[in-house]
Amino acid sequence: MKQIMLFLAGVSLLLLPGCWDQSSLRDARLIYGVAFDQAPQGKVKTTIVIRNMPSGDRKNPSNEVHSVIGNTARQTRDLLDSNISEKLETYKVRALLFGKEVAKKGIYPHLDVFYRDPRASLNSRIAVVDGEASQVFYLRRVGDTLIAEHVDEVLESEEDAGILPKTNVQSICSLLLEPGQDFLIPLLRKTESEEVAAVGTALFHGQKWTGEFNRKESVLYLMLTNEIEKKAQLTIKIHPQHGENPTSYITIDMLKPRLKREVKISPSGGVDVIFSGTVYAKVVEFPENNLTDSDRLEQINHELSRALTLEVKNMLDKMQQANCDALSIGRHLAAFHPEFWKKQDWEKDYAKVRFHPRIKVKILETGITY
């Protein structure tokens, strides 16, 4: 009986079909980058970067860049498929870019096809380009690095440095349609020297770009959200009376800053948000010097605390002007004060939120020389 059962099990294994979703690499062209730009008459321009692997006399991989215009992202994908030999596959996409005009109109219609495709790469890094996104990919390579990989590496490097938020197709999925929470996306720019620079972050309300942060403001945002994993560098003007002089500034490394957030509802129905805590720092540059004296060091701590708090307040004002609730104040109210939240018109009431940054800086290290 046991032998019969083993025989039947073996036969059944032979009859089992293979995976229905199998896709052969030999029959596919791998897309490494996708860009969307606004085209005339409300159409969309899609640009893709295809990797050509080494073969024959070609020792190094190379890029092909193709662009088409259509009504939707799906239609442009079909048009590209019909123009290119072999089937296009998106599971190797490393960079997904949106041009400025597309981002201002809304990015979700162009992401929909990625969320519906089971083979799409949802961990692709995502960014907005100040200008046409396709122009970044038509650089084809920067130095010895192919362009899609270069964009991916630029974004990864800035994430590790605590300058840009970690953002991919998957991470913004729930935020695109979530009331009470917005998000930031890295902002890139093609430079005059034919390179790609990360210049800050694009602020989104819903699915539309409504404002932008420079690099310093992006760091301050990550500080408030406790997303800086190791350290992040800031150059702060603490002596405005010196004018535009190197002695006006100090550069510090913030050492894994962790701040506390409190959201309070006042008796009059206003919302107050308090950010408080101590940021521990290491001095990286201070042309004025004079950090060996303990009284002077305490004074610098005070001046840094005042200047950093002011810069955070200006950054928060800028976020409110863009109507970008990337700090999830609305989501907090919905979770912990549901009855209050139901009475809010967050499109208008978010601008009335009162932010109160109360940040202290304490220098722990002044450099090996001092």
XYZ file of N, CA and C in Angstrom, residues 27-260:
702
model
N 13.416 36.241 -23.441
C 12.379 36.825 -24.293
C 11.974 38.228 -23.846
N 12.758 38.845 -22.924
C 12.339 40.131 -22.346
C 13.401 41.199 -22.549
N 12.948 42.455 -22.616
C 13.814 43.639 -22.563
C 13.536 44.302 -21.224
N 14.556 44.467 -20.417
C 14.371 44.958 -19.054
C 14.424 46.481 -19.011
N 13.383 47.076 -18.449
C 13.316 48.521 -18.263
C 13.956 48.863 -16.918
N 14.911 49.780 -16.930
C 15.588 50.189 -15.703
C 15.154 51.575 -15.219
N 14.521 52.336 -16.094
C 14.048 53.658 -15.693
C 12.808 54.055 -16.474
N 11.884 54.750 -15.809
C 10.657 55.233 -16.448
C 10.459 56.693 -16.049
N 10.119 57.538 -17.021
C 9.858 58.950 -16.751
C 8.551 59.370 -17.407
N 7.803 60.224 -16.716
C 6.544 60.757 -17.235
C 6.625 62.270 -17.312
N 6.229 62.815 -18.478
C 6.190 64.262 -18.681
C 4.849 64.647 -19.294
N 4.486 65.921 -19.088
C 3.255 66.434 -19.680
C 3.477 66.680 -21.171
N 2.529 66.219 -21.985
C 2.568 66.441 -23.431
C 1.396 67.351 -23.820
N 1.410 67.915 -25.023
C 0.307 68.795 -25.444
C -1.046 68.085 -25.433
N -2.109 68.877 -25.293
C -3.501 68.405 -25.352
C -3.803 67.387 -24.252
N -3.166 67.533 -23.098
C -3.456 66.675 -21.956
C -2.888 65.277 -22.041
N -2.075 65.010 -23.037
C -1.494 63.674 -23.185
C -0.248 63.534 -22.310
N 0.277 62.313 -22.225
C 1.438 62.035 -21.398
C 2.575 61.508 -22.273
N 3.764 61.965 -21.986
C 4.961 61.485 -22.669
C 5.682 60.531 -21.733
N 5.864 59.296 -22.169
C 6.554 58.290 -21.368
C 7.920 58.002 -21.982
N 8.940 58.023 -21.150
C 10.306 57.741 -21.586
C 10.834 56.564 -20.775
N 11.452 55.604 -21.451
C 11.994 54.446 -20.748
C 13.475 54.265 -21.071
N 14.178 53.672 -20.120
C 15.580 53.301 -20.306
C 15.645 51.777 -20.313
N 16.149 51.213 -21.414
C 16.273 49.764 -21.552
C 17.746 49.382 -21.456
N 18.024 48.336 -20.721
C 19.394 47.863 -20.566
C 19.735 46.855 -21.669
N 20.828 47.109 -22.368
C 21.391 46.140 -23.306
C 22.574 45.462 -22.636
N 22.480 44.171 -22.448
C 23.533 43.436 -21.770
C 24.697 43.148 -22.722
N 25.923 42.953 -22.165
C 27.092 42.677 -23.010
C 26.891 41.419 -23.855
N 27.322 41.507 -25.090
C 27.271 40.341 -25.976
C 28.220 40.579 -27.142
N 28.795 39.536 -27.634
C 29.698 39.652 -28.772
C 30.890 40.539 -28.452
N 31.112 41.554 -29.291
C 32.241 42.465 -29.099
C 31.957 43.540 -28.034
N 30.689 43.681 -27.624
C 30.342 44.699 -26.638
C 30.632 44.171 -25.241
N 31.593 44.781 -24.544
C 32.026 44.284 -23.245
C 31.224 44.866 -22.089
N 30.651 46.043 -22.277
C 29.926 46.709 -21.197
C 28.455 46.885 -21.561
N 27.581 46.884 -20.551
C 26.161 47.137 -20.834
C 25.956 48.565 -21.330
N 24.905 48.764 -22.106
C 24.596 50.098 -22.627
C 23.105 50.354 -22.479
N 22.715 51.595 -22.735
C 21.318 51.998 -22.603
C 20.687 52.294 -23.962
N 19.420 51.991 -24.059
C 18.565 52.531 -25.110
C 17.519 53.399 -24.419
N 17.244 54.579 -24.988
C 16.221 55.461 -24.423
C 15.162 55.698 -25.481
N 13.903 55.455 -25.122
C 12.789 55.605 -26.062
C 11.682 56.443 -25.428
N 11.015 57.256 -26.240
C 9.895 58.077 -25.769
C 8.716 57.941 -26.716
N 7.512 57.926 -26.147
C 6.287 57.956 -26.945
C 5.271 58.841 -26.225
N 4.245 59.266 -26.965
C 3.171 60.091 -26.400
C 1.854 59.352 -26.569
N 1.055 59.352 -25.505
C -0.240 58.690 -25.557
C -1.207 59.305 -24.565
N -2.367 58.664 -24.436
C -3.407 59.189 -23.543
C -3.202 58.787 -22.092
N -2.643 57.594 -21.872
C -2.432 57.090 -20.511
C -1.078 56.379 -20.435
N -0.651 56.098 -19.206
C 0.601 55.368 -19.001
C 0.519 53.972 -19.615
N -0.624 53.328 -19.475
C -0.789 51.985 -20.030
C -0.719 52.004 -21.552
N -1.361 52.994 -22.157
C -1.333 53.073 -23.614
C 0.082 53.332 -24.128
N 0.811 54.211 -23.456
C 2.185 54.470 -23.908
C 3.053 53.224 -23.741
N 2.800 52.452 -22.704
C 3.535 51.190 -22.523
C 3.268 50.241 -23.691
N 2.013 50.157 -24.123
C 1.663 49.295 -25.261
C 2.312 49.797 -26.546
N 2.340 51.123 -26.716
C 2.980 51.691 -27.904
C 4.473 51.376 -27.922
N 5.111 51.480 -26.767
C 6.535 51.150 -26.678
C 6.763 49.675 -26.974
N 5.865 48.830 -26.471
C 5.967 47.381 -26.723
C 5.896 47.075 -28.209
N 5.039 47.814 -28.908
C 4.874 47.553 -30.337
C 6.049 48.077 -31.163
N 6.796 49.035 -30.598
C 7.919 49.618 -31.327
C 9.244 48.910 -31.073
N 9.296 48.072 -30.048
C 10.559 47.483 -29.606
C 10.477 45.966 -29.709
N 11.535 45.373 -30.208
C 11.571 43.923 -30.307
C 11.613 43.308 -28.917
N 10.940 42.184 -28.761
C 10.842 41.450 -27.505
C 9.981 42.211 -26.495
N 9.543 41.482 -25.490
C 8.573 42.017 -24.537
C 9.263 42.865 -23.465
N 8.654 44.001 -23.136
C 9.184 44.872 -22.089
C 8.730 44.388 -20.714
N 9.649 44.394 -19.755
C 9.330 44.001 -18.386
C 9.797 45.097 -17.429
N 9.009 45.351 -16.366
C 9.282 46.462 -15.453
C 9.815 46.016 -14.095
N 10.096 44.732 -13.903
C 10.485 44.299 -12.554
C 11.913 44.661 -12.193
N 12.650 45.316 -13.092
C 13.998 45.787 -12.772
C 14.082 47.320 -12.714
N 12.948 48.001 -12.745
C 12.961 49.464 -12.723
C 13.601 49.952 -11.426
N 14.601 50.810 -11.553
C 15.298 51.343 -10.376
C 14.954 52.799 -10.106
N 14.498 53.517 -11.133
C 14.170 54.927 -10.947
C 12.904 55.272 -11.711
N 11.943 55.876 -11.015
C 10.688 56.326 -11.612
C 10.602 57.835 -11.401
N 10.611 58.590 -12.504
C 10.696 60.045 -12.435
C 9.440 60.717 -12.986
N 9.093 61.856 -12.381
C 7.970 62.664 -12.846
C 8.467 64.073 -13.158
N 8.089 64.569 -14.337
C 8.408 65.949 -14.682
C 7.570 66.916 -13.861
N 8.012 68.152 -13.807
C 7.386 69.171 -12.965
C 5.905 69.363 -13.293
N 5.579 69.478 -14.576
C 4.193 69.757 -14.958
C 3.267 68.580 -14.660
N 3.743 67.366 -14.876
C 2.948 66.180 -14.535
C 2.693 66.133 -13.035
N 3.746 66.403 -12.244
C 3.615 66.349 -10.787
C 2.609 67.372 -10.273
N 2.535 68.531 -10.928
C 1.587 69.552 -10.493
C 0.143 69.165 -10.813
N -0.047 68.358 -11.859
C -1.404 67.919 -12.223
C -1.841 66.701 -11.419
N -0.879 65.890 -10.983
C -1.212 64.704 -10.203
C -0.481 63.477 -10.721
N 0.127 62.709 -9.805
C 0.954 61.582 -10.222
C 0.238 60.234 -10.184
N -0.905 60.167 -9.476
C -1.531 58.853 -9.326
C -1.947 58.204 -10.657
N -2.519 58.954 -11.616
C -2.922 58.294 -12.868
C -1.783 57.553 -13.550
N -0.549 57.974 -13.337
C 0.596 57.332 -13.990
C 1.176 56.199 -13.144
N 0.813 56.164 -11.866
C 1.260 55.082 -10.989
C 0.290 53.907 -10.978
N -0.936 54.162 -11.389
C -1.982 53.129 -11.318
C -1.555 51.835 -11.989
N -0.912 51.933 -13.141
C -0.523 50.736 -13.879
C 0.526 49.925 -13.117
N 1.362 50.593 -12.325
C 2.363 49.880 -11.527
C 1.713 49.113 -10.386
N 0.708 49.709 -9.773
C 0.043 49.047 -8.659
C -0.798 47.861 -9.108
N -1.206 47.837 -10.376
C -2.033 46.738 -10.875
C -1.218 45.611 -11.509
N 0.068 45.862 -11.743
C 0.913 44.863 -12.401
C 1.645 44.031 -11.337
N 1.374 42.728 -11.227
C 2.028 41.914 -10.195
C 3.529 41.782 -10.385
N 4.033 42.106 -11.575
C 5.471 41.995 -11.827
C 6.194 43.336 -11.727
N 5.457 44.398 -11.432
C 6.089 45.720 -11.342
C 7.001 45.799 -10.113
N 8.044 46.591 -10.224
C 8.992 46.774 -9.126
C 8.485 47.876 -8.204
N 7.895 47.476 -7.080
C 7.328 48.463 -6.164
C 8.374 49.115 -5.270
N 9.594 48.586 -5.267
C 10.660 49.221 -4.485
C 11.496 50.182 -5.326
N 11.018 50.515 -6.518
C 11.709 51.501 -7.356
C 11.726 52.854 -6.648
N 12.884 53.495 -6.637
C 12.949 54.828 -6.055
C 12.198 55.806 -6.950
N 11.581 56.785 -6.319
C 10.725 57.719 -7.046
C 11.209 59.141 -6.780
N 11.143 60.002 -7.798
C 11.605 61.382 -7.647
C 10.885 62.272 -8.642
N 10.888 63.571 -8.334
C 10.354 64.589 -9.229
C 11.537 65.352 -9.815
N 11.419 65.740 -11.076
C 12.476 66.498 -11.744
C 11.986 67.923 -11.974
N 12.817 68.872 -11.607
C 12.488 70.278 -11.847
C 12.764 70.586 -13.320
N 11.755 70.331 -14.128
C 11.882 70.429 -15.578
C 11.303 69.174 -16.201
N 11.817 68.771 -17.358
C 11.351 67.548 -18.010
C 12.140 66.347 -17.503
N 11.431 65.341 -17.040
C 12.086 64.147 -16.499
C 12.853 63.392 -17.577
N 12.336 63.414 -18.801
C 12.984 62.664 -19.878
C 14.401 63.154 -20.136
N 14.643 64.452 -19.896
C 15.971 64.998 -20.162
C 17.036 64.382 -19.264
N 16.645 63.925 -18.098
C 17.589 63.224 -17.218
C 18.008 61.907 -17.852
N 17.049 61.147 -18.356
C 17.379 59.835 -18.936
C 18.134 59.960 -20.253
N 17.915 61.042 -20.984
C 18.637 61.209 -22.244
C 20.105 61.583 -22.035
N 20.505 61.777 -20.792
C 21.940 61.877 -20.498
C 22.631 60.530 -20.769
N 21.846 59.445 -20.652
C 22.272 58.061 -20.923
C 23.269 57.531 -19.895
N 24.261 58.306 -19.538
C 25.182 57.897 -18.479
C 25.839 59.140 -17.888
N 26.294 59.008 -16.643
C 27.075 60.062 -15.993
C 28.390 59.416 -15.568
N 29.473 59.870 -16.176
C 30.758 59.201 -15.944
C 30.698 57.793 -16.514
N 31.042 56.825 -15.701
C 31.022 55.432 -16.145
C 29.738 54.714 -15.747
N 28.794 55.438 -15.139
C 27.576 54.809 -14.621
C 26.393 55.091 -15.538
N 25.657 54.041 -15.885
C 24.460 54.213 -16.702
C 23.431 55.039 -15.931
N 22.602 55.781 -16.660
C 21.820 56.848 -16.058
C 20.817 56.362 -15.002
N 20.111 55.264 -15.238
C 19.132 54.797 -14.249
C 19.814 54.412 -12.942
N 20.956 53.729 -13.065
C 21.704 53.362 -11.864
C 22.253 54.605 -11.166
N 22.679 55.597 -11.963
C 23.223 56.822 -11.376
C 22.156 57.548 -10.558
N 20.952 57.678 -11.107
C 19.862 58.321 -10.375
C 19.572 57.565 -9.083
N 19.505 56.247 -9.186
C 19.254 55.411 -8.015
C 20.331 55.618 -6.958
N 21.588 55.671 -7.380
C 22.702 55.832 -6.440
C 22.727 57.224 -5.811
N 22.372 58.253 -6.592
C 22.291 59.606 -6.039
C 21.244 59.656 -4.926
N 20.077 59.088 -5.186
C 19.001 59.103 -4.194
C 19.389 58.288 -2.956
N 19.996 57.131 -3.163
C 20.391 56.294 -2.025
C 21.435 57.003 -1.159
N 22.394 57.664 -1.809
C 23.436 58.380 -1.075
C 22.852 59.504 -0.228
N 21.892 60.245 -0.787
C 21.281 61.343 -0.054
C 20.381 60.839 1.076
N 19.761 59.691 0.876
C 18.991 59.067 1.959
C 19.906 58.705 3.122
N 21.036 58.078 2.809
C 21.978 57.647 3.850
C 22.574 58.838 4.600
N 22.683 59.978 3.912
C 23.239 61.177 4.537
C 22.206 61.938 5.371
N 20.966 61.446 5.403
C 19.927 62.101 6.187
C 19.399 63.368 5.560
N 19.483 63.456 4.228
C 19.039 64.665 3.519
C 17.682 64.450 2.854
N 17.452 63.256 2.302
C 16.206 62.958 1.607
C 15.456 61.821 2.298
N 14.124 61.856 2.269
C 13.352 60.749 2.827
C 13.445 59.519 1.938
N 13.364 58.346 2.552
C 13.364 57.101 1.780
C 11.983 56.936 1.161
N 11.944 57.021 -0.157
C 10.666 57.036 -0.865
C 10.711 56.075 -2.038
N 9.709 55.207 -2.146
C 9.594 54.344 -3.313
C 8.127 54.215 -3.699
N 7.878 53.464 -4.758
C 6.509 53.335 -5.272
C 5.577 52.763 -4.212
N 6.067 51.787 -3.451
C 5.241 51.144 -2.436
C 4.958 52.072 -1.263
N 5.980 52.831 -0.811
C 5.835 53.614 0.416
C 4.807 54.736 0.296
N 4.581 55.250 -0.916
C 3.615 56.349 -1.058
C 2.234 55.860 -1.471
N 2.088 54.562 -1.662
C 0.819 54.020 -2.179
C -0.362 54.412 -1.297
N -0.281 54.099 0.005
C -1.409 54.380 0.886
C -1.584 55.872 1.141
N -0.498 56.648 0.992
C -0.552 58.081 1.292
C -1.221 58.884 0.190
N -1.205 58.360 -1.035
C -1.751 59.105 -2.166
C -3.223 59.438 -1.986
N -3.967 58.531 -1.373
C -5.405 58.718 -1.245
C -5.840 58.801 0.210
N -4.891 58.975 1.116
C -5.186 58.998 2.550
C -5.452 60.421 3.031
N -6.664 60.732 3.514
C -6.899 62.075 4.063
C -6.159 62.228 5.383
N -5.594 63.396 5.614
C -4.915 63.640 6.880
C -3.444 63.328 6.875
N -2.906 62.939 5.730
C -1.464 62.727 5.642
C -0.984 62.936 4.218
N 0.066 63.721 4.071
C 0.692 63.952 2.777
C 2.121 63.415 2.820
N 2.925 63.755 1.837
C 4.252 63.161 1.767
C 5.189 64.066 0.982
N 6.474 63.728 1.056
C 7.523 64.419 0.315
C 8.190 63.436 -0.633
N 8.620 63.941 -1.790
C 9.338 63.131 -2.767
C 10.628 63.866 -3.133
N 11.745 63.163 -3.245
C 13.006 63.820 -3.630
C 12.863 64.628 -4.914
N 13.549 65.768 -4.940
C 13.511 66.682 -6.084
C 14.892 66.712 -6.747
N 14.920 66.399 -8.043
C 16.168 66.354 -8.803
C 16.201 67.484 -9.832
N 17.413 67.790 -10.274
C 17.562 68.792 -11.332
C 18.748 68.405 -12.212
N 18.560 68.548 -13.518
C 19.673 68.346 -14.449
C 20.521 69.610 -14.437
N 21.823 69.466 -14.206
C 22.706 70.618 -14.074
C 23.285 71.028 -15.426
N 23.895 72.205 -15.459
C 24.528 72.693 -16.679
C 25.720 71.827 -17.083
N 26.301 71.138 -16.110
C 27.445 70.264 -16.402
C 27.002 68.853 -16.787
N 25.726 68.706 -17.148
C 25.187 67.422 -17.615
C 25.267 66.345 -16.540
N 24.914 66.717 -15.335
C 24.851 65.778 -14.227
C 23.471 65.872 -13.588
N 23.226 65.020 -12.596
C 21.947 65.010 -11.902
C 22.191 65.349 -10.441
N 21.520 66.386 -9.940
C 21.718 66.835 -8.564
C 20.412 66.717 -7.786
N 20.520 66.267 -6.538
C 19.377 66.274 -5.626
C 19.343 67.639 -4.951
N 18.307 68.422 -5.224
C 18.273 69.813 -4.759
C 17.314 70.022 -3.598
N 16.588 68.976 -3.184
C 15.661 69.110 -2.072
C 14.532 68.107 -2.195
N 13.347 68.524 -1.768
C 12.179 67.646 -1.834
C 10.973 68.408 -2.357
N 10.109 67.697 -3.063
C 8.844 68.256 -3.536
C 7.765 67.946 -2.506
N 7.002 68.958 -2.116
C 5.909 68.793 -1.157
C 4.630 68.455 -1.914
N 3.941 67.428 -1.439
C 2.709 67.002 -2.087
C 1.528 67.161 -1.144
N 0.419 67.611 -1.727
C -0.872 67.565 -1.048
C -1.764 66.674 -1.894
N -2.211 65.566 -1.305
C -2.894 64.571 -2.125
C -1.900 64.001 -3.111
N -2.222 64.060 -4.364
C -1.323 63.522 -5.385
C -0.644 64.620 -6.204
N -0.742 65.884 -5.735
C -0.216 67.001 -6.523
C 0.941 67.708 -5.804
N 1.923 68.114 -6.592
C 3.054 68.900 -6.094
C 2.575 70.320 -5.816
N 2.767 70.778 -4.573
C 2.274 72.100 -4.184
C 3.375 73.025 -3.662
N 4.586 72.516 -3.488
C 5.677 73.347 -2.980
C 6.964 72.561 -2.954
N 8.019 73.175 -2.424
C 9.294 72.460 -2.374
C 10.152 72.940 -1.212
N 10.988 72.048 -0.727
C 11.985 72.341 0.291
C 13.365 72.314 -0.350
N 14.254 73.177 0.139
C 15.654 73.031 -0.256
C 16.290 71.923 0.590
N 17.568 71.703 0.416
C 18.219 70.582 1.094
C 18.185 70.747 2.624
N 18.440 71.954 3.097
C 18.427 72.160 4.548
C 17.040 71.928 5.133
N 16.015 72.451 4.473
C 14.647 72.262 4.957
C 14.255 70.792 4.950
N 14.768 70.044 3.985
C 14.504 68.602 3.941
C 15.103 67.907 5.152
N 16.313 68.318 5.544
C 16.957 67.754 6.741
C 16.148 68.095 7.989
N 15.676 69.332 8.078
C 14.879 69.739 9.238
C 13.586 68.929 9.333
N 12.977 68.667 8.193
C 11.772 67.827 8.183
C 12.079 66.431 8.724
N 13.166 65.829 8.250
C 13.540 64.490 8.718
C 13.886 64.497 10.200
N 14.414 65.611 10.688
C 14.692 65.735 12.114
C 13.388 65.682 12.921
N 12.357 66.388 12.449
C 11.079 66.406 13.161
C 10.388 65.047 13.140
N 10.586 64.288 12.072
C 9.933 62.982 11.954
C 10.795 61.847 12.504
N 11.947 62.199 13.079
C 12.854 61.195 13.669
C 13.287 60.137 12.667
N 13.512 60.569 11.431
C 13.910 59.629 10.384
C 15.410 59.644 10.099
N 16.172 60.446 10.816
C 17.628 60.467 10.618
C 18.217 59.303 11.410
N 18.732 58.309 10.707
C 19.140 57.069 11.356
C 20.492 57.169 12.053
N 21.414 57.948 11.501
C 22.738 58.060 12.108
C 23.065 59.521 12.422
N 23.315 60.289 11.387
C 23.617 61.692 11.574
C 23.240 62.456 10.320
N 23.121 63.768 10.459
C 22.852 64.647 9.318
C 23.540 65.967 9.584
N 24.031 66.579 8.521
C 24.831 67.795 8.657
C 24.016 69.038 8.334
N 24.234 70.080 9.128
C 23.563 71.368 8.921
C 24.575 72.494 9.065
N 24.474 73.485 8.189
C 25.228 74.721 8.341
C 24.236 75.818 8.735
N 24.484 76.429 9.885
C 23.515 77.361 10.462
C 24.178 78.712 10.708
N 23.461 79.764 10.367
C 23.953 81.127 10.605
C 23.588 81.540 12.029
N 24.603 81.691 12.880
C 24.331 82.050 14.275
C 24.760 83.487 14.601
N 25.516 84.113 13.689
C 25.948 85.495 13.897
C 25.536 86.355 12.699
N 24.256 86.664 12.561
C 23.810 87.454 11.398
C 24.451 88.844 11.349
N 24.910 89.333 12.496
C 25.522 90.658 12.524
C 26.851 90.699 11.776
N 27.439 89.522 11.499
C 28.701 89.472 10.760
C 28.490 89.530 9.244
N 27.229 89.522 8.817
C 26.948 89.546 7.385
C 27.290 88.216 6.729
N 27.527 88.257 5.412
C 27.868 87.034 4.681
C 29.372 86.778 4.806
N 29.749 86.301 5.963
C 31.141 86.052 6.293
C 31.241 84.649 6.869
N 32.300 83.907 6.605
C 32.421 82.549 7.156
C 32.260 82.490 8.668
N 32.644 83.547 9.379
C 32.531 83.528 10.837
C 31.084 83.658 11.320
N 30.163 83.876 10.392
C 28.741 83.934 10.754
C 28.151 82.545 10.953
N 28.841 81.531 10.471
C 28.244 80.202 10.371
C 28.958 79.171 11.232
N 28.203 78.138 11.548
C 28.744 76.944 12.187
C 28.128 75.729 11.504
N 28.928 74.707 11.284
C 28.439 73.468 10.689
C 28.510 72.363 11.731
N 27.385 71.673 11.904
C 27.317 70.614 12.910
C 26.790 69.321 12.293
N 27.156 68.219 12.887
C 26.512 66.934 12.650
C 25.501 66.709 13.756
N 24.238 66.567 13.398
C 23.225 66.181 14.388
C 23.308 64.676 14.562
N 23.496 64.230 15.782
C 23.743 62.820 16.053
C 22.438 62.107 16.394
N 21.862 61.473 15.389
C 20.616 60.710 15.527
C 19.598 61.461 16.391
N 19.152 62.637 15.951
C 18.228 63.431 16.771
C 16.878 62.753 16.959
N 16.352 62.851 18.157
C 15.044 62.294 18.473
C 14.244 63.330 19.257
N 13.141 63.801 18.640
C 12.309 64.833 19.249
C 10.947 64.254 19.636
N 10.322 64.916 20.574
C 8.992 64.513 21.033
C 7.949 65.424 20.399
